[in-house]
Amino acid sequence: MQDSQTANRNETPERILDVAQGLVQTRGYNAFSYADIAAVLHVTKASLHYHFPSKASLGLSLIARYESRFRQLLDVIDAGNQTSAEQIRSYMAIYAGVLADHRMCMCGMLAAEFETLPKPMQSALDHFFEMNEAWLEAKLRQGLGDTSLRFADEPRSLAQFIVAALEGAMMLARSHADDARFHAAERRLLAGLGI
Amino acid sequence: MQDSQTANRNETPERILDVAQGLVQTRGYNAFSYADIAAVLHVTKASLHYHFPSKASLGLSLIARYESRFRQLLDVIDAGNQTSAEQIRSYMAIYAGVLADHRMCMCGMLAAEFETLPKPMQSALDHFFEMNEAWLEAKLRQGLGDTSLRFADEPRSLAQFIVAALEGAMMLARSHADDARFHAAERRLLAGLGI
DNA sequence: TTTTGTTTACCAAGTAGTAGGTAAAATGTC
DNA sequence: GACATTTTACCTACTACTTGGTAAACAAAA
């Protein structure tokens, strides 16, 4: 009958992931501890270990959830009836939304720390970026086909470039506390697609 | 007369910085400890604290040295008689060299960890990027003037974009162990300047 | 009454950082 | 040149605290 207990049921792991994700996005994987999460949620570290036995397992769940949520957003974009150009704009808007929340893309942050991550997290990260690049590549090809986009490069390589540029712009916009830098990068990347 | 003593004289702080820089570039500021450096140099942690009282002071010295070395490389580029276009190529070659050494740009790495750094390090980092962007902006303006470059954007904003894109490309090339991604980004950025 | 989630109370190892001491080199001063 | 003094560069041994992680007891549902 205690609401904070009843409400938690089955949702506790999600709330742990919420807090952990925020910490990774602002501080990085190596700069947060179970104690930090415990303090926010007013539970003990031991309780966190019940849901996520190790930090590595927590990290892996973090990436899995992040990718599946990202995938859902892409599915929504795919379902709408926008041109490829508009869909790519929507894609960039996802990044912009994260930045507006004073966060770094979680997987961009983890990419910086790549060398220090457990193997399973590295593989999950690879998968996340592969998914992103594949989606973008498809949109680029589509846009070339229906003439809503205009560019010279190989679509796969251009997709990789766009992801890298967005991550880099996000990182520097955040450290300079200047979202305008990111939006300028967005505009320039779109200009490179002839839109 | 002991060579490892005589040789060390006055150079020990430099050797400490060398090791620390390598660790930051591959693992990040939050993922290395004095113990790691001590192990490489076969000295005690206390000895490191003699030269750099705190990790923050070590970090600050790290950025100061990195910026002054970077500045020297830019001065060499300035001194040569290349076109602006060629000078910008040389600038990108600095980044490529770091990546070829399986390292991330030290300041790019620190930018990801920005939120967790002591204030003095944050300010030093701002200064590093400001210096980079100002140099690039000047080269872009110069290239517009002597018609060796062709682009539509504001030079300052374009300079910021190029730095961000290089950092992002470097970060993802490193995590994918695929230097080709970075070189593709280089080519695309140069193409955006009409070269 | 078993399952689920939590707490208390730990642990071994690692973190940055300090105290106090030592040998040797550098710098005076006679 | 010989002497005392200071500085440099290091060490051993420690403190105070944090890290990820565990075991066992306990509470609340189902």
CSV table of C-alpha atoms (C1' of nucleotides) in Angstrom, one decimal:
chain,number,residue,atom,x,y,z
A,1,MET,CA,0.0,0.0,0.0
A,2,GLN,CA,3.0,2.2,0.3
A,3,ASP,CA,2.9,4.0,-3.1
A,4,SER,CA,6.7,4.2,-3.4
A,5,GLN,CA,6.8,0.4,-3.1
A,6,THR,CA,3.8,-0.5,-5.2
A,7,ALA,CA,4.8,1.9,-7.9
A,8,ASN,CA,8.3,0.5,-8.0
A,9,ARG,CA,7.2,-3.0,-8.7
A,10,ASN,CA,8.9,-4.2,-11.8
A,11,GLU,CA,9.8,-0.6,-12.6
A,12,THR,CA,12.8,-0.4,-10.3
A,13,PRO,CA,15.2,-1.7,-12.9
A,14,GLU,CA,13.9,0.9,-15.3
A,15,ARG,CA,14.4,3.7,-12.8
A,16,ILE,CA,17.9,2.5,-12.1
A,17,LEU,CA,18.6,2.5,-15.8
A,18,ASP,CA,17.1,6.0,-16.1
A,19,VAL,CA,19.5,7.4,-13.4
A,20,ALA,CA,22.5,5.5,-14.7
A,21,GLN,CA,21.8,6.7,-18.3
A,22,GLY,CA,21.7,10.3,-17.1
A,23,LEU,CA,25.0,9.8,-15.3
A,24,VAL,CA,26.7,8.2,-18.3
A,25,GLN,CA,25.4,11.0,-20.6
A,26,THR,CA,26.7,13.8,-18.4
A,27,ARG,CA,29.7,12.2,-16.7
A,28,GLY,CA,30.7,9.0,-18.5
A,29,TYR,CA,30.8,5.4,-17.6
A,30,ASN,CA,34.0,5.6,-15.6
A,31,ALA,CA,32.9,8.7,-13.7
A,32,PHE,CA,29.9,7.3,-11.9
A,33,SER,CA,29.4,4.6,-9.3
A,34,TYR,CA,26.7,2.5,-7.8
A,35,ALA,CA,26.8,4.9,-4.8
A,36,ASP,CA,25.8,7.7,-7.1
A,37,ILE,CA,22.7,5.9,-8.3
A,38,ALA,CA,21.8,4.7,-4.8
A,39,ALA,CA,21.9,8.3,-3.5
A,40,VAL,CA,19.5,9.5,-6.2
A,41,LEU,CA,17.0,6.6,-5.7
A,42,HIS,CA,17.4,6.5,-1.9
A,43,VAL,CA,18.2,2.8,-1.9
A,44,THR,CA,21.4,0.9,-1.0
A,45,LYS,CA,24.1,-0.2,-3.3
A,46,ALA,CA,23.3,-3.8,-2.4
A,47,SER,CA,19.8,-3.3,-3.8
A,48,LEU,CA,21.2,-2.2,-7.1
A,49,HIS,CA,23.4,-5.3,-7.2
A,50,TYR,CA,20.2,-7.4,-6.9
A,51,HIS,CA,18.9,-6.0,-10.2
A,52,PHE,CA,22.2,-5.6,-11.9
A,53,PRO,CA,24.8,-7.9,-10.4
A,54,SER,CA,27.8,-6.1,-12.0
A,55,LYS,CA,28.5,-2.7,-13.4
A,56,ALA,CA,29.2,-4.4,-16.7
A,57,SER,CA,25.7,-5.9,-16.8
A,58,LEU,CA,24.2,-2.6,-16.0
A,59,GLY,CA,26.2,-1.0,-18.8
A,60,LEU,CA,25.1,-3.6,-21.2
A,61,SER,CA,21.4,-3.2,-20.3
A,62,LEU,CA,21.9,0.5,-20.7
A,63,ILE,CA,23.1,0.2,-24.3
A,64,ALA,CA,20.5,-2.4,-25.2
A,65,ARG,CA,17.7,-0.2,-24.0
A,66,TYR,CA,19.2,2.9,-25.6
A,67,GLU,CA,19.4,1.2,-29.0
A,68,SER,CA,15.9,-0.3,-28.8
A,69,ARG,CA,14.5,3.2,-27.9
A,70,PHE,CA,16.5,4.8,-30.7
A,71,ARG,CA,15.2,2.1,-33.1
A,72,GLN,CA,11.6,2.9,-32.1
A,73,LEU,CA,12.1,6.6,-32.9
A,74,LEU,CA,13.5,5.6,-36.3
A,75,ASP,CA,10.5,3.3,-36.9
A,76,VAL,CA,8.2,6.3,-36.1
A,77,ILE,CA,10.1,8.4,-38.7
A,78,ASP,CA,9.9,5.5,-41.2
A,79,ALA,CA,6.1,5.3,-40.6
A,80,GLY,CA,5.4,9.0,-41.3
A,81,ASN,CA,5.0,10.2,-44.8
A,82,GLN,CA,8.0,12.5,-45.1
A,83,THR,CA,10.5,12.9,-47.9
A,84,SER,CA,13.9,11.4,-47.3
A,85,ALA,CA,15.2,14.9,-46.7
A,86,GLU,CA,12.6,15.5,-44.0
A,87,GLN,CA,13.3,12.2,-42.4
A,88,ILE,CA,17.0,13.0,-42.1
A,89,ARG,CA,16.0,16.3,-40.5
A,90,SER,CA,14.0,14.4,-38.0
A,91,TYR,CA,16.9,12.1,-37.4
A,92,MET,CA,19.1,15.1,-36.5
A,93,ALA,CA,16.3,16.5,-34.3
A,94,ILE,CA,16.7,13.4,-32.1
A,95,TYR,CA,20.3,14.4,-31.4
A,96,ALA,CA,19.2,18.1,-30.9
A,97,GLY,CA,16.7,17.0,-28.3
A,98,VAL,CA,19.3,15.1,-26.3
A,99,LEU,CA,21.6,18.1,-26.4
A,100,ALA,CA,18.8,20.5,-25.4
A,101,ASP,CA,18.5,18.3,-22.3
A,102,HIS,CA,22.2,19.1,-21.5
A,103,ARG,CA,23.2,15.6,-22.3
A,104,MET,CA,25.6,13.9,-24.6
A,105,CYS,CA,24.5,11.1,-26.8
A,106,MET,CA,25.0,8.1,-24.5
A,107,CYS,CA,26.8,6.0,-27.1
A,108,GLY,CA,28.9,8.9,-28.2
A,109,MET,CA,30.1,9.3,-24.7
A,110,LEU,CA,30.8,5.5,-24.4
A,111,ALA,CA,32.7,5.6,-27.7
A,112,ALA,CA,35.2,8.0,-26.1
A,113,GLU,CA,35.6,5.5,-23.3
A,114,PHE,CA,35.6,2.6,-25.7
A,115,GLU,CA,39.1,1.2,-24.7
A,116,THR,CA,38.1,1.0,-21.0
A,117,LEU,CA,34.8,-0.8,-21.5
A,118,PRO,CA,34.1,-4.6,-21.1
A,119,LYS,CA,34.0,-6.5,-24.3
A,120,PRO,CA,30.2,-7.1,-24.3
A,121,MET,CA,29.7,-3.3,-24.1
A,122,GLN,CA,32.1,-2.7,-26.9
A,123,SER,CA,30.2,-5.1,-29.1
A,124,ALA,CA,26.8,-3.6,-28.2
A,125,LEU,CA,28.2,-0.2,-29.0
A,126,ASP,CA,29.4,-1.4,-32.4
A,127,HIS,CA,25.9,-2.7,-33.1
A,128,PHE,CA,24.3,0.7,-32.1
A,129,PHE,CA,26.4,2.6,-34.6
A,130,GLU,CA,26.0,0.0,-37.3
A,131,MET,CA,22.3,0.3,-36.9
A,132,ASN,CA,22.5,4.1,-37.1
A,133,GLU,CA,24.7,4.1,-40.2
A,134,ALA,CA,22.6,1.5,-42.0
A,135,TRP,CA,19.4,3.6,-41.4
A,136,LEU,CA,21.1,6.8,-42.6
A,137,GLU,CA,22.6,5.1,-45.6
A,138,ALA,CA,19.2,3.8,-46.7
A,139,LYS,CA,17.7,7.2,-46.4
A,140,LEU,CA,20.6,8.7,-48.4
A,141,ARG,CA,20.1,6.2,-51.2
A,142,GLN,CA,16.4,6.7,-51.1
A,143,GLY,CA,16.9,10.5,-51.4
A,144,LEU,CA,19.2,10.1,-54.3
A,145,GLY,CA,16.5,8.0,-56.0
A,146,ASP,CA,13.6,10.3,-55.6
A,147,THR,CA,15.9,13.3,-56.2
A,148,SER,CA,15.0,14.9,-52.9
A,149,LEU,CA,18.8,14.8,-52.0
A,150,ARG,CA,21.8,15.7,-54.1
A,151,PHE,CA,25.4,14.6,-53.2
A,152,ALA,CA,28.4,13.0,-54.8
A,153,ASP,CA,29.8,10.6,-52.1
A,154,GLU,CA,29.2,6.9,-51.5
A,155,PRO,CA,26.1,6.7,-49.2
A,156,ARG,CA,27.7,4.4,-46.6
A,157,SER,CA,30.7,6.6,-46.2
A,158,LEU,CA,28.6,9.8,-46.1
A,159,ALA,CA,26.3,8.2,-43.5
A,160,GLN,CA,29.4,7.4,-41.3
A,161,PHE,CA,30.6,11.0,-41.8
A,162,ILE,CA,27.3,12.5,-40.7
A,163,VAL,CA,27.1,10.4,-37.6
A,164,ALA,CA,30.7,11.3,-36.6
A,165,ALA,CA,30.1,15.0,-37.3
A,166,LEU,CA,26.9,15.0,-35.3
A,167,GLU,CA,28.6,13.3,-32.3
A,168,GLY,CA,31.6,15.6,-32.5
A,169,ALA,CA,29.5,18.7,-32.8
A,170,MET,CA,27.4,17.5,-29.9
A,171,MET,CA,30.4,16.9,-27.7
A,172,LEU,CA,32.0,20.3,-28.4
A,173,ALA,CA,28.6,22.2,-28.2
A,174,ARG,CA,28.1,20.6,-24.7
A,175,SER,CA,31.6,21.4,-23.4
A,176,HIS,CA,31.2,25.0,-24.7
A,177,ALA,CA,27.7,25.2,-23.4
A,178,ASP,CA,26.7,26.6,-26.8
A,179,ASP,CA,23.9,24.6,-28.6
A,180,ALA,CA,24.2,27.0,-31.5
A,181,ARG,CA,27.4,25.2,-32.6
A,182,PHE,CA,25.4,22.0,-33.0
A,183,HIS,CA,22.6,23.6,-34.9
A,184,ALA,CA,25.2,25.2,-37.3
A,185,ALA,CA,26.6,21.8,-37.8
A,186,GLU,CA,23.2,20.4,-38.6
A,187,ARG,CA,22.5,23.1,-41.2
A,188,ARG,CA,25.9,22.5,-42.8
A,189,LEU,CA,25.4,18.8,-43.0
A,190,LEU,CA,22.0,19.2,-44.6
A,191,ALA,CA,23.5,21.8,-47.0
A,192,GLY,CA,26.0,19.0,-48.0
A,193,LEU,CA,23.0,17.0,-49.1
A,194,GLY,CA,21.6,19.8,-51.3
A,195,ILE,CA,18.9,20.8,-48.8
B,1,MET,CA,76.9,8.5,-12.2
B,2,GLN,CA,73.9,6.3,-12.3
B,3,ASP,CA,72.5,6.9,-15.7
B,4,SER,CA,68.9,6.4,-14.8
B,5,GLN,CA,69.4,9.1,-12.2
B,6,THR,CA,71.5,11.5,-14.2
B,7,ALA,CA,69.3,11.1,-17.2
B,8,ASN,CA,66.2,11.8,-15.2
B,9,ARG,CA,67.4,15.1,-13.8
B,10,ASN,CA,64.9,17.7,-14.8
B,11,GLU,CA,63.3,15.3,-17.3
B,12,THR,CA,61.3,13.3,-14.8
B,13,PRO,CA,58.3,15.6,-14.9
B,14,GLU,CA,58.3,15.4,-18.7
B,15,ARG,CA,58.4,11.6,-18.6
B,16,ILE,CA,55.5,11.6,-16.2
B,17,LEU,CA,53.5,13.9,-18.5
B,18,ASP,CA,54.4,11.6,-21.5
B,19,VAL,CA,52.9,8.6,-19.7
B,20,ALA,CA,49.9,10.5,-18.4
B,21,GLN,CA,49.1,11.9,-21.8
B,22,GLY,CA,49.2,8.5,-23.4
B,23,LEU,CA,46.8,7.2,-20.7
B,24,VAL,CA,44.4,10.2,-21.2
B,25,GLN,CA,44.5,9.7,-24.9
B,26,THR,CA,43.6,6.0,-24.8
B,27,ARG,CA,41.6,5.7,-21.6
B,28,GLY,CA,40.5,9.2,-20.5
B,29,TYR,CA,41.2,11.3,-17.4
B,30,ASN,CA,38.8,9.4,-15.2
B,31,ALA,CA,40.2,6.0,-16.1
B,32,PHE,CA,43.8,6.3,-15.1
B,33,SER,CA,45.5,6.7,-11.7
B,34,TYR,CA,48.8,7.7,-10.3
B,35,ALA,CA,49.4,4.0,-9.7
B,36,ASP,CA,49.2,3.4,-13.5
B,37,ILE,CA,51.9,6.0,-14.2
B,38,ALA,CA,54.0,4.8,-11.3
B,39,ALA,CA,53.9,1.2,-12.7
B,40,VAL,CA,55.2,2.3,-16.1
B,41,LEU,CA,58.0,4.5,-14.8
B,42,HIS,CA,59.0,2.1,-11.9
B,43,VAL,CA,58.6,4.8,-9.3
B,44,THR,CA,56.3,5.2,-6.3
B,45,LYS,CA,53.1,7.2,-6.3
B,46,ALA,CA,54.6,9.5,-3.7
B,47,SER,CA,57.3,10.4,-6.2
B,48,LEU,CA,54.7,11.5,-8.7
B,49,HIS,CA,53.0,13.6,-6.0
B,50,TYR,CA,56.4,15.3,-5.5
B,51,HIS,CA,56.3,16.6,-9.1
B,52,PHE,CA,52.5,17.0,-9.4
B,53,PRO,CA,50.9,17.5,-6.0
B,54,SER,CA,47.4,16.7,-7.2
B,55,LYS,CA,45.9,14.9,-10.1
B,56,ALA,CA,44.3,18.3,-11.0
B,57,SER,CA,47.7,19.9,-11.3
B,58,LEU,CA,48.9,17.1,-13.4
B,59,GLY,CA,45.9,17.4,-15.7
B,60,LEU,CA,46.4,21.2,-16.0
B,61,SER,CA,50.1,20.7,-16.9
B,62,LEU,CA,49.0,18.1,-19.4
B,63,ILE,CA,46.7,20.6,-21.2
B,64,ALA,CA,49.2,23.4,-21.1
B,65,ARG,CA,52.0,21.3,-22.6
B,66,TYR,CA,49.6,19.9,-25.2
B,67,GLU,CA,48.5,23.3,-26.3
B,68,SER,CA,52.0,24.7,-26.5
B,69,ARG,CA,53.2,21.8,-28.6
B,70,PHE,CA,50.1,22.1,-30.8
B,71,ARG,CA,50.8,25.8,-31.2
B,72,GLN,CA,54.4,25.0,-32.2
B,73,LEU,CA,53.2,22.7,-35.0
B,74,LEU,CA,50.9,25.5,-36.2
B,75,ASP,CA,53.8,27.9,-36.2
B,76,VAL,CA,55.7,25.6,-38.3
B,77,ILE,CA,52.8,25.4,-40.8
B,78,ASP,CA,52.6,29.2,-40.7
B,79,ALA,CA,56.3,29.5,-41.5
B,80,GLY,CA,56.2,27.2,-44.5
B,81,ASN,CA,55.2,28.7,-47.9
B,82,GLN,CA,52.1,26.7,-48.6
B,83,THR,CA,48.7,27.9,-49.9
B,84,SER,CA,45.9,28.1,-47.3
B,85,ALA,CA,44.5,25.0,-48.8
B,86,GLU,CA,47.7,23.1,-48.2
B,87,GLN,CA,48.1,24.5,-44.7
B,88,ILE,CA,44.7,23.2,-43.8
B,89,ARG,CA,45.6,19.8,-45.2
B,90,SER,CA,48.7,19.9,-42.9
B,91,TYR,CA,46.4,20.8,-40.0
B,92,MET,CA,44.3,17.7,-40.6
B,93,ALA,CA,47.5,15.7,-41.0
B,94,ILE,CA,48.3,16.5,-37.3
B,95,TYR,CA,45.1,14.8,-36.3
B,96,ALA,CA,45.7,11.9,-38.6
B,97,GLY,CA,49.1,11.4,-37.1
B,98,VAL,CA,47.6,11.1,-33.6
B,99,LEU,CA,45.1,8.6,-34.8
B,100,ALA,CA,47.7,6.5,-36.6
B,101,ASP,CA,49.3,6.2,-33.1
B,102,HIS,CA,46.1,4.6,-31.9
B,103,ARG,CA,45.3,7.6,-29.8
B,104,MET,CA,42.4,10.1,-29.5
B,105,CYS,CA,43.2,13.8,-29.5
B,106,MET,CA,43.8,14.4,-25.8
B,107,CYS,CA,41.6,17.5,-25.7
B,108,GLY,CA,38.8,15.8,-27.6
B,109,MET,CA,38.9,13.0,-25.0
B,110,LEU,CA,38.8,15.6,-22.2
B,111,ALA,CA,36.0,17.4,-23.9
B,112,ALA,CA,33.9,14.3,-23.5
B,113,GLU,CA,34.7,14.2,-19.7
B,114,PHE,CA,34.3,18.0,-19.4
B,115,GLU,CA,31.6,17.9,-16.8
B,116,THR,CA,33.8,15.9,-14.4
B,117,LEU,CA,37.0,18.0,-14.7
B,118,PRO,CA,38.2,20.6,-12.2
B,119,LYS,CA,37.4,24.2,-13.2
B,120,PRO,CA,41.0,25.1,-14.1
B,121,MET,CA,41.2,22.2,-16.6
B,122,GLN,CA,37.9,23.2,-18.1
B,123,SER,CA,39.2,26.7,-18.7
B,124,ALA,CA,42.4,25.4,-20.2
B,125,LEU,CA,40.4,23.2,-22.5
B,126,ASP,CA,38.3,26.2,-23.7
B,127,HIS,CA,41.5,28.0,-24.4
B,128,PHE,CA,42.9,25.1,-26.5
B,129,PHE,CA,39.8,24.9,-28.7
B,130,GLU,CA,39.6,28.7,-29.0
B,131,MET,CA,43.2,28.7,-30.3
B,132,ASN,CA,42.4,26.0,-32.8
B,133,GLU,CA,39.3,27.6,-34.1
B,134,ALA,CA,41.0,31.0,-34.4
B,135,TRP,CA,43.8,29.6,-36.4
B,136,LEU,CA,41.5,27.7,-38.7
B,137,GLU,CA,39.2,30.7,-39.1
B,138,ALA,CA,42.2,32.8,-40.2
B,139,LYS,CA,43.3,30.2,-42.7
B,140,LEU,CA,39.7,30.0,-44.1
B,141,ARG,CA,39.5,33.8,-44.5
B,142,GLN,CA,43.0,33.8,-46.1
B,143,GLY,CA,41.9,31.1,-48.5
B,144,LEU,CA,38.8,33.0,-49.5
B,145,GLY,CA,40.9,36.1,-50.2
B,146,ASP,CA,43.5,34.4,-52.4
B,147,THR,CA,40.8,32.2,-54.0
B,148,SER,CA,42.5,29.0,-53.0
B,149,LEU,CA,39.4,28.0,-51.1
B,150,ARG,CA,35.7,28.3,-52.1
B,151,PHE,CA,32.8,28.1,-49.5
B,152,ALA,CA,29.7,29.9,-48.5
B,153,ASP,CA,29.6,29.8,-44.7
B,154,GLU,CA,30.9,32.2,-42.1
B,155,PRO,CA,34.6,31.3,-41.5
B,156,ARG,CA,34.3,31.2,-37.7
B,157,SER,CA,31.3,28.9,-37.8
B,158,LEU,CA,32.9,26.7,-40.4
B,159,ALA,CA,36.1,26.5,-38.4
B,160,GLN,CA,34.1,25.3,-35.4
B,161,PHE,CA,32.4,22.7,-37.6
B,162,ILE,CA,35.6,21.4,-39.0
B,163,VAL,CA,37.2,20.9,-35.5
B,164,ALA,CA,34.0,19.2,-34.3
B,165,ALA,CA,33.8,16.9,-37.3
B,166,LEU,CA,37.5,16.0,-37.0
B,167,GLU,CA,37.1,15.2,-33.3
B,168,GLY,CA,34.0,13.1,-33.9
B,169,ALA,CA,35.5,11.3,-36.9
B,170,MET,CA,38.6,10.5,-34.8
B,171,MET,CA,36.5,9.2,-31.9
B,172,LEU,CA,34.5,6.9,-34.0
B,173,ALA,CA,37.4,5.8,-36.2
B,174,ARG,CA,39.2,4.8,-33.1
B,175,SER,CA,36.3,2.9,-31.5
B,176,HIS,CA,35.8,1.1,-34.8
B,177,ALA,CA,39.5,0.5,-35.3
B,178,ASP,CA,39.1,1.9,-38.8
B,179,ASP,CA,41.3,4.8,-39.7
B,180,ALA,CA,39.7,4.9,-43.2
B,181,ARG,CA,36.6,6.5,-41.6
B,182,PHE,CA,38.8,9.4,-40.5
B,183,HIS,CA,40.5,9.9,-43.8
B,184,ALA,CA,37.1,9.8,-45.6
B,185,ALA,CA,36.0,12.6,-43.2
B,186,GLU,CA,39.1,14.6,-44.0
B,187,ARG,CA,38.4,14.3,-47.8
B,188,ARG,CA,34.8,15.3,-47.3
B,189,LEU,CA,35.7,18.4,-45.2
B,190,LEU,CA,38.3,19.5,-47.8
B,191,ALA,CA,35.8,18.9,-50.6
B,192,GLY,CA,33.5,21.3,-48.7
B,193,LEU,CA,36.2,23.9,-49.1
B,194,GLY,CA,36.3,23.4,-52.8
B,195,ILE,CA,39.6,21.5,-52.8
C,1,DT,C1',5.1,-20.4,2.3
C,2,DT,C1',7.7,-19.5,-1.2
C,3,DT,C1',9.2,-15.7,-4.1
C,4,DT,C1',10.7,-11.0,-4.6
C,5,DG,C1',12.9,-7.1,-3.2
C,6,DT,C1',15.2,-4.9,0.1
C,7,DT,C1',18.3,-3.7,4.1
C,8,DT,C1',22.3,-4.1,7.2
C,9,DA,C1',26.7,-5.1,7.6
C,10,DC,C1',30.4,-6.4,5.6
C,11,DC,C1',35.0,-7.2,2.4
C,12,DA,C1',39.2,-6.8,-0.5
C,13,DA,C1',41.1,-3.7,-3.4
C,14,DG,C1',41.9,0.6,-5.2
C,15,DT,C1',41.7,5.9,-4.9
C,16,DA,C1',44.2,10.4,-4.1
C,17,DG,C1',47.0,12.2,-1.0
C,18,DT,C1',50.3,12.8,3.3
C,19,DA,C1',54.2,12.2,6.9
C,20,DG,C1',58.6,11.6,7.7
C,21,DG,C1',62.9,10.3,6.3
C,22,DT,C1',67.2,9.6,3.2
C,23,DA,C1',70.9,10.0,-0.2
C,24,DA,C1',72.9,12.8,-3.3
C,25,DA,C1',73.7,16.8,-5.8
C,26,DA,C1',74.0,22.0,-5.9
C,27,DT,C1',75.2,26.1,-3.7
C,28,DG,C1',77.2,28.8,-1.0
C,29,DT,C1',81.0,30.5,2.6
C,30,DC,C1',85.4,30.3,4.7
D,1,DG,C1',89.7,23.1,-1.8
D,2,DA,C1',87.0,22.0,2.4
D,3,DC,C1',83.0,22.9,4.9
D,4,DA,C1',78.3,23.5,6.1
D,5,DT,C1',73.7,24.2,4.2
D,6,DT,C1',70.1,23.9,1.2
D,7,DT,C1',67.5,21.8,-2.5
D,8,DT,C1',66.2,18.0,-5.4
D,9,DA,C1',64.3,13.7,-6.0
D,10,DC,C1',63.1,10.0,-4.3
D,11,DC,C1',61.3,6.1,-0.8
D,12,DT,C1',58.5,3.5,2.9
D,13,DA,C1',54.6,3.6,5.2
D,14,DC,C1',50.6,5.4,6.1
D,15,DT,C1',45.6,7.8,6.2
D,16,DA,C1',40.9,8.5,4.9
D,17,DC,C1',37.9,7.3,1.7
D,18,DT,C1',35.6,5.1,-2.5
D,19,DT,C1',35.2,1.3,-5.5
D,20,DG,C1',32.6,-2.9,-7.1
D,21,DG,C1',30.8,-6.7,-5.0
D,22,DT,C1',28.8,-10.3,-1.3
D,23,DA,C1',26.3,-12.8,2.5
D,24,DA,C1',22.7,-13.1,5.5
D,25,DA,C1',18.8,-11.3,7.7
D,26,DC,C1',14.3,-9.4,7.0
D,27,DA,C1',9.9,-7.7,5.2
D,28,DA,C1',6.1,-7.9,2.1
D,29,DA,C1',3.3,-10.0,-1.2
D,30,DA,C1',1.5,-13.9,-4.0
